[in-house]
mmCIF file of N, CA, C and O in Angstrom:
data_model
loop_
_atom_site.group_PDB
_atom_site.id
_atom_site.type_symbol
_atom_site.label_atom_id
_atom_site.label_comp_id
_atom_site.label_asym_id
_atom_site.label_seq_id
_atom_site.Cartn_x
_atom_site.Cartn_y
_atom_site.Cartn_z
ATOM 1 N N MET C 1 -10.306 -15.092 -0.761
ATOM 2 C CA MET C 1 -9.581 -13.861 -0.924
ATOM 3 C C MET C 1 -9.322 -13.568 -2.395
ATOM 4 O O MET C 1 -8.638 -12.622 -2.703
ATOM 5 N N TYR C 2 -9.819 -14.363 -3.256
ATOM 6 C CA TYR C 2 -9.618 -14.124 -4.676
ATOM 7 C C TYR C 2 -10.442 -12.922 -5.116
ATOM 8 O O TYR C 2 -11.658 -12.950 -5.095
ATOM 9 N N GLY C 3 -9.782 -11.865 -5.504
ATOM 10 C CA GLY C 3 -10.456 -10.726 -6.074
ATOM 11 C C GLY C 3 -11.260 -9.884 -5.111
ATOM 12 O O GLY C 3 -12.061 -9.079 -5.547
ATOM 13 N N ASP C 4 -11.074 -10.054 -3.833
ATOM 14 C CA ASP C 4 -11.802 -9.224 -2.876
ATOM 15 C C ASP C 4 -11.249 -7.808 -2.886
ATOM 16 O O ASP C 4 -10.052 -7.588 -3.067
ATOM 17 N N ALA C 5 -12.141 -6.868 -2.679
ATOM 18 C CA ALA C 5 -11.743 -5.462 -2.707
ATOM 19 C C ALA C 5 -11.088 -5.055 -1.393
ATOM 20 O O ALA C 5 -11.521 -5.458 -0.319
ATOM 21 N N ILE C 6 -10.062 -4.271 -1.510
ATOM 22 C CA ILE C 6 -9.424 -3.645 -0.358
ATOM 23 C C ILE C 6 -10.032 -2.253 -0.261
ATOM 24 O O ILE C 6 -9.938 -1.468 -1.205
ATOM 25 N N ILE C 7 -10.661 -1.933 0.860
ATOM 26 C CA ILE C 7 -11.365 -0.658 0.957
ATOM 27 C C ILE C 7 -10.600 0.405 1.740
ATOM 28 O O ILE C 7 -10.913 1.581 1.654
ATOM 29 N N ASN C 8 -9.596 -0.025 2.509
ATOM 30 C CA ASN C 8 -8.773 0.928 3.255
ATOM 31 C C ASN C 8 -7.487 0.225 3.687
ATOM 32 O O ASN C 8 -7.314 -0.974 3.480
ATOM 33 N N TRP C 9 -6.589 0.986 4.292
ATOM 34 C CA TRP C 9 -5.286 0.448 4.685
ATOM 35 C C TRP C 9 -5.432 -0.694 5.687
ATOM 36 O O TRP C 9 -4.741 -1.709 5.592
ATOM 37 N N LEU C 10 -6.345 -0.562 6.630
ATOM 38 C CA LEU C 10 -6.514 -1.615 7.639
ATOM 39 C C LEU C 10 -7.016 -2.912 7.020
ATOM 40 O O LEU C 10 -6.615 -3.999 7.445
ATOM 41 N N SER C 11 -7.878 -2.826 6.005
ATOM 42 C CA SER C 11 -8.328 -4.062 5.357
ATOM 43 C C SER C 11 -7.174 -4.717 4.598
ATOM 44 O O SER C 11 -7.082 -5.947 4.538
ATOM 45 N N PHE C 12 -6.259 -3.913 4.040
ATOM 46 C CA PHE C 12 -5.064 -4.482 3.407
ATOM 47 C C PHE C 12 -4.207 -5.210 4.434
ATOM 48 O O PHE C 12 -3.725 -6.317 4.188
ATOM 49 N N LEU C 13 -4.032 -4.600 5.610
ATOM 50 C CA LEU C 13 -3.254 -5.258 6.669
ATOM 51 C C LEU C 13 -3.914 -6.563 7.100
ATOM 52 O O LEU C 13 -3.234 -7.565 7.342
ATOM 53 N N ASP C 14 -5.251 -6.573 7.165
ATOM 54 C CA ASP C 14 -5.980 -7.800 7.511
ATOM 55 C C ASP C 14 -5.739 -8.886 6.472
ATOM 56 O O ASP C 14 -5.555 -10.057 6.817
ATOM 57 N N TYR C 15 -5.748 -8.529 5.189
ATOM 58 C CA TYR C 15 -5.482 -9.515 4.138
ATOM 59 C C TYR C 15 -4.065 -10.053 4.242
ATOM 60 O O TYR C 15 -3.830 -11.254 4.055
ATOM 61 N N CYS C 16 -3.121 -9.179 4.550
ATOM 62 C CA CYS C 16 -1.740 -9.632 4.720
ATOM 63 C C CYS C 16 -1.638 -10.632 5.871
ATOM 64 O O CYS C 16 -0.938 -11.646 5.758
ATOM 65 N N LYS C 17 -2.340 -10.351 6.962
ATOM 66 C CA LYS C 17 -2.341 -11.287 8.104
ATOM 67 C C LYS C 17 -2.972 -12.614 7.712
ATOM 68 O O LYS C 17 -2.481 -13.682 8.090
ATOM 69 N N ALA C 18 -4.065 -12.561 6.950
ATOM 70 C CA ALA C 18 -4.728 -13.798 6.511
ATOM 71 C C ALA C 18 -3.819 -14.601 5.589
ATOM 72 O O ALA C 18 -3.767 -15.840 5.677
ATOM 73 N N LEU C 19 -3.097 -13.926 4.718
ATOM 74 C CA LEU C 19 -2.152 -14.626 3.840
ATOM 75 C C LEU C 19 -1.037 -15.274 4.649
ATOM 76 O O LEU C 19 -0.667 -16.423 4.393
ATOM 77 N N ALA C 20 -0.512 -14.552 5.620
ATOM 78 C CA ALA C 20 0.539 -15.114 6.479
ATOM 79 C C ALA C 20 0.012 -16.324 7.244
ATOM 80 O O ALA C 20 0.705 -17.339 7.363
ATOM 81 N N ALA C 21 -1.214 -16.241 7.746
ATOM 82 C CA ALA C 21 -1.812 -17.365 8.475
ATOM 83 C C ALA C 21 -1.978 -18.573 7.558
ATOM 84 O O ALA C 21 -1.766 -19.720 7.978
ATOM 85 N N GLY C 22 -2.335 -18.324 6.304
ATOM 86 C CA GLY C 22 -2.462 -19.422 5.339
ATOM 87 C C GLY C 22 -1.142 -20.129 5.117
ATOM 88 O O GLY C 22 -1.080 -21.356 5.088
ATOM 89 N N VAL C 23 -0.073 -19.365 4.998
ATOM 90 C CA VAL C 23 1.258 -19.956 4.816
ATOM 91 C C VAL C 23 1.648 -20.762 6.045
ATOM 92 O O VAL C 23 2.120 -21.891 5.941
ATOM 93 N N LEU C 24 1.433 -20.179 7.213
ATOM 94 C CA LEU C 24 1.838 -20.855 8.454
ATOM 95 C C LEU C 24 1.048 -22.128 8.706
ATOM 96 O O LEU C 24 1.556 -23.065 9.309
ATOM 97 N N SER C 25 -0.212 -22.167 8.252
ATOM 98 C CA SER C 25 -1.023 -23.375 8.444
ATOM 99 C C SER C 25 -0.877 -24.340 7.275
ATOM 100 O O SER C 25 -1.579 -25.348 7.212
ATOM 101 N N GLU C 26 0.035 -24.020 6.363
ATOM 102 C CA GLU C 26 0.261 -24.808 5.155
ATOM 103 C C GLU C 26 -1.012 -24.938 4.319
ATOM 104 O O GLU C 26 -1.285 -25.955 3.715
ATOM 105 N N TRP C 27 -1.817 -23.891 4.339
ATOM 106 C CA TRP C 27 -3.023 -23.751 3.539
ATOM 107 C C TRP C 27 -4.064 -24.830 3.805
ATOM 108 O O TRP C 27 -4.816 -25.211 2.914
ATOM 109 N N LYS C 28 -4.123 -25.329 5.018
ATOM 110 C CA LYS C 28 -5.149 -26.311 5.364
ATOM 111 C C LYS C 28 -6.516 -25.648 5.253
ATOM 112 O O LYS C 28 -6.739 -24.562 5.765
ATOM 113 N N GLU C 29 -7.414 -26.307 4.565
ATOM 114 C CA GLU C 29 -8.791 -25.837 4.359
ATOM 115 C C GLU C 29 -8.863 -24.499 3.628
ATOM 116 O O GLU C 29 -9.827 -23.755 3.773
ATOM 117 N N GLN C 30 -7.846 -24.170 2.857
ATOM 118 C CA GLN C 30 -7.849 -22.939 2.070
ATOM 119 C C GLN C 30 -7.250 -23.219 0.696
ATOM 120 O O GLN C 30 -6.464 -24.147 0.530
ATOM 121 N N ARG C 31 -7.624 -22.409 -0.254
ATOM 122 C CA ARG C 31 -7.036 -22.481 -1.584
ATOM 123 C C ARG C 31 -5.619 -21.903 -1.504
ATOM 124 O O ARG C 31 -5.405 -20.861 -0.907
ATOM 125 N N VAL C 32 -4.663 -22.589 -2.097
ATOM 126 C CA VAL C 32 -3.272 -22.134 -2.062
ATOM 127 C C VAL C 32 -3.128 -20.870 -2.915
ATOM 128 O O VAL C 32 -3.594 -20.822 -4.053
ATOM 129 N N ILE C 33 -2.505 -19.868 -2.343
ATOM 130 C CA ILE C 33 -2.251 -18.612 -3.053
ATOM 131 C C ILE C 33 -0.741 -18.434 -3.153
ATOM 132 O O ILE C 33 -0.030 -18.572 -2.161
ATOM 133 N N ARG C 34 -0.278 -18.144 -4.348
ATOM 134 C CA ARG C 34 1.164 -17.969 -4.551
ATOM 135 C C ARG C 34 1.539 -16.560 -5.022
ATOM 136 O O ARG C 34 2.683 -16.165 -4.924
ATOM 137 N N THR C 35 0.550 -15.847 -5.551
ATOM 138 C CA THR C 35 0.814 -14.520 -6.102
ATOM 139 C C THR C 35 -0.200 -13.519 -5.571
ATOM 140 O O THR C 35 -1.385 -13.816 -5.511
ATOM 141 N N VAL C 36 0.292 -12.356 -5.211
ATOM 142 C CA VAL C 36 -0.553 -11.260 -4.754
ATOM 143 C C VAL C 36 -0.452 -10.146 -5.793
ATOM 144 O O VAL C 36 0.645 -9.713 -6.126
ATOM 145 N N VAL C 37 -1.600 -9.713 -6.299
ATOM 146 C CA VAL C 37 -1.634 -8.644 -7.297
ATOM 147 C C VAL C 37 -2.305 -7.431 -6.665
ATOM 148 O O VAL C 37 -3.429 -7.524 -6.177
ATOM 149 N N ILE C 38 -1.615 -6.322 -6.678
ATOM 150 C CA ILE C 38 -2.159 -5.063 -6.165
ATOM 151 C C ILE C 38 -2.570 -4.226 -7.372
ATOM 152 O O ILE C 38 -1.738 -3.765 -8.141
ATOM 153 N N ASP C 39 -3.874 -4.038 -7.539
ATOM 154 C CA ASP C 39 -4.406 -3.258 -8.653
ATOM 155 C C ASP C 39 -5.391 -2.243 -8.083
ATOM 156 O O ASP C 39 -6.510 -2.577 -7.742
ATOM 157 N N THR C 40 -4.999 -1.066 -7.879
ATOM 158 C CA THR C 40 -3.803 -0.394 -8.316
ATOM 159 C C THR C 40 -2.972 0.065 -7.119
ATOM 160 O O THR C 40 -3.527 0.352 -6.054
ATOM 161 N N LEU C 41 -1.686 0.176 -7.365
ATOM 162 C CA LEU C 41 -0.782 0.676 -6.339
ATOM 163 C C LEU C 41 -1.146 2.106 -5.969
ATOM 164 O O LEU C 41 -1.050 2.500 -4.809
ATOM 165 N N ASP C 42 -1.608 2.866 -6.947
ATOM 166 C CA ASP C 42 -1.996 4.262 -6.702
ATOM 167 C C ASP C 42 -3.054 4.344 -5.602
ATOM 168 O O ASP C 42 -2.974 5.187 -4.698
ATOM 169 N N ASN C 43 -4.062 3.464 -5.685
ATOM 170 C CA ASN C 43 -5.135 3.471 -4.681
ATOM 171 C C ASN C 43 -4.628 3.027 -3.312
ATOM 172 O O ASN C 43 -4.990 3.615 -2.289
ATOM 173 N N LEU C 44 -3.794 1.996 -3.289
ATOM 174 C CA LEU C 44 -3.258 1.524 -2.017
ATOM 175 C C LEU C 44 -2.377 2.596 -1.374
ATOM 176 O O LEU C 44 -2.424 2.805 -0.165
ATOM 177 N N TYR C 45 -1.596 3.287 -2.180
ATOM 178 C CA TYR C 45 -0.748 4.373 -1.684
ATOM 179 C C TYR C 45 -1.621 5.454 -1.045
ATOM 180 O O TYR C 45 -1.316 5.957 0.039
ATOM 181 N N SER C 46 -2.710 5.794 -1.705
ATOM 182 C CA SER C 46 -3.628 6.807 -1.174
ATOM 183 C C SER C 46 -4.268 6.347 0.134
ATOM 184 O O SER C 46 -4.393 7.124 1.092
ATOM 185 N N MET C 47 -4.666 5.082 0.196
ATOM 186 C CA MET C 47 -5.254 4.537 1.421
ATOM 187 C C MET C 47 -4.254 4.571 2.567
ATOM 188 O O MET C 47 -4.593 4.923 3.698
ATOM 189 N N CYS C 48 -3.020 4.211 2.264
ATOM 190 C CA CYS C 48 -1.965 4.248 3.279
ATOM 191 C C CYS C 48 -1.730 5.692 3.725
ATOM 192 O O CYS C 48 -1.580 5.965 4.922
ATOM 193 N N GLY C 49 -1.734 6.612 2.779
ATOM 194 C CA GLY C 49 -1.543 8.026 3.108
ATOM 195 C C GLY C 49 -2.641 8.562 4.010
ATOM 196 O O GLY C 49 -2.374 9.303 4.969
ATOM 197 N N THR C 50 -3.875 8.179 3.751
ATOM 198 C CA THR C 50 -4.999 8.584 4.592
ATOM 199 C C THR C 50 -4.811 8.054 6.002
ATOM 200 O O THR C 50 -5.012 8.773 6.994
ATOM 201 N N TRP C 51 -4.388 6.784 6.107
ATOM 202 C CA TRP C 51 -4.181 6.176 7.427
ATOM 203 C C TRP C 51 -3.022 6.857 8.159
ATOM 204 O O TRP C 51 -3.128 7.154 9.354
ATOM 205 N N VAL C 52 -1.925 7.092 7.458
ATOM 206 C CA VAL C 52 -0.761 7.739 8.081
ATOM 207 C C VAL C 52 -1.149 9.111 8.627
ATOM 208 O O VAL C 52 -0.828 9.454 9.766
ATOM 209 N N CYS C 53 -1.846 9.900 7.829
ATOM 210 C CA CYS C 53 -2.225 11.247 8.277
ATOM 211 C C CYS C 53 -3.177 11.201 9.469
ATOM 212 O O CYS C 53 -3.104 12.048 10.360
ATOM 213 N N ALA C 54 -4.062 10.226 9.498
ATOM 214 C CA ALA C 54 -5.033 10.123 10.594
ATOM 215 C C ALA C 54 -4.426 9.563 11.873
ATOM 216 O O ALA C 54 -4.939 9.798 12.961
ATOM 217 N N ASN C 55 -3.318 8.830 11.760
ATOM 218 C CA ASN C 55 -2.781 8.107 12.911
ATOM 219 C C ASN C 55 -1.367 8.491 13.324
ATOM 220 O O ASN C 55 -0.810 7.867 14.224
ATOM 221 N N THR C 56 -0.782 9.460 12.657
ATOM 222 C CA THR C 56 0.585 9.857 12.966
ATOM 223 C C THR C 56 0.631 11.359 13.213
ATOM 224 O O THR C 56 0.066 12.127 12.441
ATOM 225 N N GLU C 57 1.298 11.749 14.276
ATOM 226 C CA GLU C 57 1.501 13.168 14.535
ATOM 227 C C GLU C 57 2.845 13.604 13.979
ATOM 228 O O GLU C 57 3.854 12.929 14.156
ATOM 229 N N PHE C 58 2.830 14.720 13.284
ATOM 230 C CA PHE C 58 4.050 15.342 12.775
ATOM 231 C C PHE C 58 4.127 16.722 13.417
ATOM 232 O O PHE C 58 3.193 17.518 13.282
ATOM 233 N N ASP C 59 5.192 16.982 14.125
ATOM 234 C CA ASP C 59 5.359 18.257 14.839
ATOM 235 C C ASP C 59 4.202 18.521 15.802
ATOM 236 O O ASP C 59 3.724 19.645 15.943
ATOM 237 N N GLY C 60 3.710 17.464 16.444
ATOM 238 C CA GLY C 60 2.678 17.605 17.458
ATOM 239 C C GLY C 60 1.261 17.785 16.942
ATOM 240 O O GLY C 60 0.349 18.057 17.711
ATOM 241 N N LYS C 61 1.062 17.628 15.643
ATOM 242 C CA LYS C 61 -0.301 17.738 15.117
ATOM 243 C C LYS C 61 -0.521 16.756 13.979
ATOM 244 O O LYS C 61 0.419 16.214 13.417
ATOM 245 N N ARG C 62 -1.789 16.534 13.685
ATOM 246 C CA ARG C 62 -2.167 15.634 12.596
ATOM 247 C C ARG C 62 -2.546 16.465 11.377
ATOM 248 O O ARG C 62 -3.060 17.567 11.490
ATOM 249 N N PHE C 63 -2.305 15.896 10.212
ATOM 250 C CA PHE C 63 -2.604 16.573 8.959
ATOM 251 C C PHE C 63 -3.612 15.755 8.170
ATOM 252 O O PHE C 63 -3.706 14.547 8.330
ATOM 253 N N LYS C 64 -4.350 16.422 7.304
ATOM 254 C CA LYS C 64 -5.342 15.720 6.486
ATOM 255 C C LYS C 64 -4.711 15.102 5.241
ATOM 256 O O LYS C 64 -5.136 14.055 4.779
ATOM 257 N N PHE C 65 -3.699 15.764 4.698
ATOM 258 C CA PHE C 65 -3.081 15.307 3.460
ATOM 259 C C PHE C 65 -1.565 15.184 3.627
ATOM 260 O O PHE C 65 -0.952 16.030 4.282
ATOM 261 N N PRO C 66 -0.957 14.168 3.014
ATOM 262 C CA PRO C 66 0.497 13.995 3.125
ATOM 263 C C PRO C 66 1.281 15.210 2.628
ATOM 264 O O PRO C 66 2.328 15.534 3.179
ATOM 265 N N GLU C 67 0.773 15.886 1.612
ATOM 266 C CA GLU C 67 1.511 17.026 1.067
ATOM 267 C C GLU C 67 1.576 18.213 2.033
ATOM 268 O O GLU C 67 2.379 19.125 1.849
ATOM 269 N N ASP C 68 0.743 18.190 3.073
ATOM 270 C CA ASP C 68 0.766 19.268 4.069
ATOM 271 C C ASP C 68 1.867 19.085 5.119
ATOM 272 O O ASP C 68 2.159 20.007 5.872
ATOM 273 N N VAL C 69 2.473 17.912 5.160
ATOM 274 C CA VAL C 69 3.519 17.621 6.137
ATOM 275 C C VAL C 69 4.869 18.066 5.571
ATOM 276 O O VAL C 69 5.218 17.724 4.435
ATOM 277 N N SER C 70 5.611 18.817 6.365
ATOM 278 C CA SER C 70 6.871 19.385 5.880
ATOM 279 C C SER C 70 7.945 18.320 5.633
ATOM 280 O O SER C 70 7.934 17.253 6.234
ATOM 281 N N TYR C 71 8.838 18.651 4.733
ATOM 282 C CA TYR C 71 10.021 17.849 4.404
ATOM 283 C C TYR C 71 9.697 16.456 3.873
ATOM 284 O O TYR C 71 10.528 15.556 3.949
ATOM 285 N N GLY C 72 8.491 16.242 3.379
ATOM 286 C CA GLY C 72 8.135 14.957 2.803
ATOM 287 C C GLY C 72 8.093 13.805 3.800
ATOM 288 O O GLY C 72 8.153 12.645 3.410
ATOM 289 N N ARG C 73 7.982 14.131 5.084
ATOM 290 C CA ARG C 73 8.026 13.067 6.100
ATOM 291 C C ARG C 73 6.854 12.100 5.987
ATOM 292 O O ARG C 73 7.017 10.900 6.233
ATOM 293 N N ALA C 74 5.675 12.587 5.610
ATOM 294 C CA ALA C 74 4.525 11.683 5.453
ATOM 295 C C ALA C 74 4.767 10.735 4.283
ATOM 296 O O ALA C 74 4.489 9.536 4.378
ATOM 297 N N TYR C 75 5.306 11.270 3.184
ATOM 298 C CA TYR C 75 5.586 10.425 2.024
ATOM 299 C C TYR C 75 6.618 9.348 2.358
ATOM 300 O O TYR C 75 6.511 8.207 1.908
ATOM 301 N N LYS C 76 7.608 9.700 3.151
ATOM 302 C CA LYS C 76 8.617 8.720 3.572
ATOM 303 C C LYS C 76 7.976 7.618 4.406
ATOM 304 O O LYS C 76 8.278 6.443 4.241
ATOM 305 N N ARG C 77 7.094 8.009 5.304
ATOM 306 C CA ARG C 77 6.401 7.031 6.167
ATOM 307 C C ARG C 77 5.523 6.100 5.328
ATOM 308 O O ARG C 77 5.500 4.896 5.533
ATOM 309 N N ILE C 78 4.788 6.684 4.378
ATOM 310 C CA ILE C 78 3.918 5.885 3.501
ATOM 311 C C ILE C 78 4.757 4.881 2.708
ATOM 312 O O ILE C 78 4.443 3.691 2.670
ATOM 313 N N SER C 79 5.817 5.365 2.097
ATOM 314 C CA SER C 79 6.680 4.481 1.296
ATOM 315 C C SER C 79 7.277 3.377 2.151
ATOM 316 O O SER C 79 7.328 2.216 1.733
ATOM 317 N N ARG C 80 7.714 3.723 3.351
ATOM 318 C CA ARG C 80 8.312 2.726 4.249
ATOM 319 C C ARG C 80 7.296 1.646 4.623
ATOM 320 O O ARG C 80 7.608 0.454 4.616
ATOM 321 N N LEU C 81 6.063 2.049 4.929
ATOM 322 C CA LEU C 81 5.030 1.069 5.283
ATOM 323 C C LEU C 81 4.711 0.144 4.113
ATOM 324 O O LEU C 81 4.578 -1.074 4.290
ATOM 325 N N LEU C 82 4.571 0.711 2.925
ATOM 326 C CA LEU C 82 4.269 -0.110 1.754
ATOM 327 C C LEU C 82 5.397 -1.094 1.452
ATOM 328 O O LEU C 82 5.149 -2.296 1.271
ATOM 329 N N VAL C 83 6.609 -0.597 1.407
ATOM 330 C CA VAL C 83 7.750 -1.475 1.100
ATOM 331 C C VAL C 83 7.878 -2.571 2.152
ATOM 332 O O VAL C 83 8.119 -3.736 1.825
ATOM 333 N N GLU C 84 7.691 -2.216 3.413
ATOM 334 C CA GLU C 84 7.764 -3.208 4.492
ATOM 335 C C GLU C 84 6.759 -4.336 4.270
ATOM 336 O O GLU C 84 7.093 -5.514 4.393
ATOM 337 N N LYS C 85 5.528 -3.988 3.906
ATOM 338 C CA LYS C 85 4.501 -5.020 3.669
ATOM 339 C C LYS C 85 4.837 -5.871 2.454
ATOM 340 O O LYS C 85 4.676 -7.095 2.483
ATOM 341 N N PHE C 86 5.296 -5.240 1.376
ATOM 342 C CA PHE C 86 5.634 -6.004 0.176
ATOM 343 C C PHE C 86 6.800 -6.952 0.440
ATOM 344 O O PHE C 86 6.797 -8.097 -0.015
ATOM 345 N N LEU C 87 7.795 -6.501 1.190
ATOM 346 C CA LEU C 87 8.936 -7.365 1.515
ATOM 347 C C LEU C 87 8.515 -8.527 2.409
ATOM 348 O O LEU C 87 9.016 -9.647 2.248
ATOM 349 N N LYS C 88 7.597 -8.279 3.336
ATOM 350 C CA LYS C 88 7.113 -9.373 4.186
ATOM 351 C C LYS C 88 6.364 -10.415 3.358
ATOM 352 O O LYS C 88 6.528 -11.616 3.575
ATOM 353 N N LEU C 89 5.540 -9.949 2.414
ATOM 354 C CA LEU C 89 4.838 -10.894 1.543
ATOM 355 C C LEU C 89 5.830 -11.719 0.723
ATOM 356 O O LEU C 89 5.672 -12.932 0.590
ATOM 357 N N GLN C 90 6.866 -11.057 0.198
ATOM 358 C CA GLN C 90 7.884 -11.789 -0.557
ATOM 359 C C GLN C 90 8.632 -12.775 0.325
ATOM 360 O O GLN C 90 8.929 -13.893 -0.098
ATOM 361 N N ALA C 91 8.920 -12.386 1.562
ATOM 362 C CA ALA C 91 9.625 -13.281 2.488
ATOM 363 C C ALA C 91 8.786 -14.515 2.805
ATOM 364 O O ALA C 91 9.331 -15.583 3.086
ATOM 365 N N LEU C 92 7.466 -14.383 2.740
ATOM 366 C CA LEU C 92 6.583 -15.528 2.969
ATOM 367 C C LEU C 92 6.460 -16.412 1.733
ATOM 368 O O LEU C 92 5.805 -17.445 1.767
ATOM 369 N N GLY C 93 7.086 -15.985 0.631
ATOM 370 C CA GLY C 93 7.091 -16.808 -0.574
ATOM 371 C C GLY C 93 6.112 -16.372 -1.650
ATOM 372 O O GLY C 93 5.962 -17.057 -2.663
ATOM 373 N N PHE C 94 5.453 -15.250 -1.469
ATOM 374 C CA PHE C 94 4.507 -14.772 -2.466
ATOM 375 C C PHE C 94 5.219 -13.980 -3.553
ATOM 376 O O PHE C 94 6.151 -13.226 -3.275
ATOM 377 N N GLY C 95 4.737 -14.149 -4.770
ATOM 378 C CA GLY C 95 5.115 -13.228 -5.824
ATOM 379 C C GLY C 95 4.217 -12.009 -5.661
ATOM 380 O O GLY C 95 3.018 -12.151 -5.406
ATOM 381 N N VAL C 96 4.776 -10.825 -5.768
ATOM 382 C CA VAL C 96 3.990 -9.597 -5.599
ATOM 383 C C VAL C 96 4.037 -8.821 -6.914
ATOM 384 O O VAL C 96 5.109 -8.472 -7.393
ATOM 385 N N ILE C 97 2.857 -8.586 -7.480
ATOM 386 C CA ILE C 97 2.739 -7.829 -8.724
ATOM 387 C C ILE C 97 2.019 -6.527 -8.397
ATOM 388 O O ILE C 97 0.940 -6.533 -7.796
ATOM 389 N N LEU C 98 2.633 -5.415 -8.784
ATOM 390 C CA LEU C 98 2.061 -4.098 -8.530
ATOM 391 C C LEU C 98 1.643 -3.474 -9.860
ATOM 392 O O LEU C 98 2.448 -3.389 -10.786
ATOM 393 N N ILE C 99 0.394 -3.040 -9.938
ATOM 394 C CA ILE C 99 -0.110 -2.383 -11.136
ATOM 395 C C ILE C 99 -0.348 -0.921 -10.796
ATOM 396 O O ILE C 99 -0.966 -0.597 -9.781
ATOM 397 N N SER C 100 0.163 -0.046 -11.644
ATOM 398 C CA SER C 100 -0.028 1.385 -11.458
ATOM 399 C C SER C 100 -0.462 1.973 -12.791
ATOM 400 O O SER C 100 -0.175 1.416 -13.848
ATOM 401 N N HIS C 101 -1.170 3.073 -12.744
ATOM 402 C CA HIS C 101 -1.638 3.709 -13.968
ATOM 403 C C HIS C 101 -0.948 5.047 -14.133
ATOM 404 O O HIS C 101 -0.761 5.790 -13.188
ATOM 405 N N GLU C 102 -0.592 5.319 -15.353
ATOM 406 C CA GLU C 102 0.110 6.550 -15.672
ATOM 407 C C GLU C 102 -0.791 7.391 -16.565
ATOM 408 O O GLU C 102 -1.451 6.886 -17.462
ATOM 409 N N TYR C 103 -0.818 8.644 -16.296
ATOM 410 C CA TYR C 103 -1.573 9.562 -17.130
ATOM 411 C C TYR C 103 -0.611 10.200 -18.114
ATOM 412 O O TYR C 103 0.359 10.836 -17.714
ATOM 413 N N LYS C 104 -0.865 10.019 -19.386
ATOM 414 C CA LYS C 104 -0.003 10.608 -20.400
ATOM 415 C C LYS C 104 -0.680 11.862 -20.934
ATOM 416 O O LYS C 104 -1.869 11.883 -21.186
ATOM 417 N N ARG C 105 0.130 12.903 -21.077
ATOM 418 C CA ARG C 105 -0.392 14.138 -21.646
ATOM 419 C C ARG C 105 0.613 14.672 -22.649
ATOM 420 O O ARG C 105 1.820 14.464 -22.512
ATOM 421 N N PRO C 106 0.112 15.358 -23.634
ATOM 422 C CA PRO C 106 1.028 15.885 -24.658
ATOM 423 C C PRO C 106 1.948 16.947 -24.090
ATOM 424 O O PRO C 106 1.567 17.716 -23.211
ATOM 425 N N PHE C 107 3.146 16.949 -24.583
ATOM 426 C CA PHE C 107 4.137 17.933 -24.161
ATOM 427 C C PHE C 107 4.558 18.715 -25.393
ATOM 428 O O PHE C 107 4.961 18.131 -26.398
ATOM 429 N N LYS C 108 4.437 20.024 -25.336
ATOM 430 C CA LYS C 108 4.854 20.855 -26.465
ATOM 431 C C LYS C 108 6.128 21.586 -26.105
ATOM 432 O O LYS C 108 6.202 22.257 -25.073
ATOM 433 N N TRP C 109 7.109 21.418 -26.958
ATOM 434 C CA TRP C 109 8.393 22.077 -26.749
ATOM 435 C C TRP C 109 8.221 23.566 -27.022
ATOM 436 O O TRP C 109 7.679 23.963 -28.050
ATOM 437 N N ALA C 110 8.656 24.393 -26.082
ATOM 438 C CA ALA C 110 8.487 25.835 -26.226
ATOM 439 C C ALA C 110 9.659 26.498 -26.938
ATOM 440 O O ALA C 110 9.616 27.690 -27.214
ATOM 441 N N GLY C 111 10.696 25.727 -27.213
ATOM 442 C CA GLY C 111 11.914 26.327 -27.752
ATOM 443 C C GLY C 111 12.119 26.210 -29.169
ATOM 444 O O GLY C 111 11.709 26.224 -30.181
#
């Protein structure tokens, strides 16, 4: 699991299950892992958002993009799922490092 790519939300959930299984088996026949690095959180958030929109009905219908769901309910669901997974990893004893990228742009004061 060292450096393997996460291609969608379900593959991330599979990795989390594999990590939990490693802890429960006391890492028999596996390399011990103590830290999980998510690079990048932006991509994982997007993958989770795609899964939420495809698998959750809001007001009786499905949406393609989280921003199309009223009152930010999709964003709340995405955030809740991510935080839940990160807390479970921490509860299993893993250090969790999240990497995110910020786009900087110049700001000109108009006043």
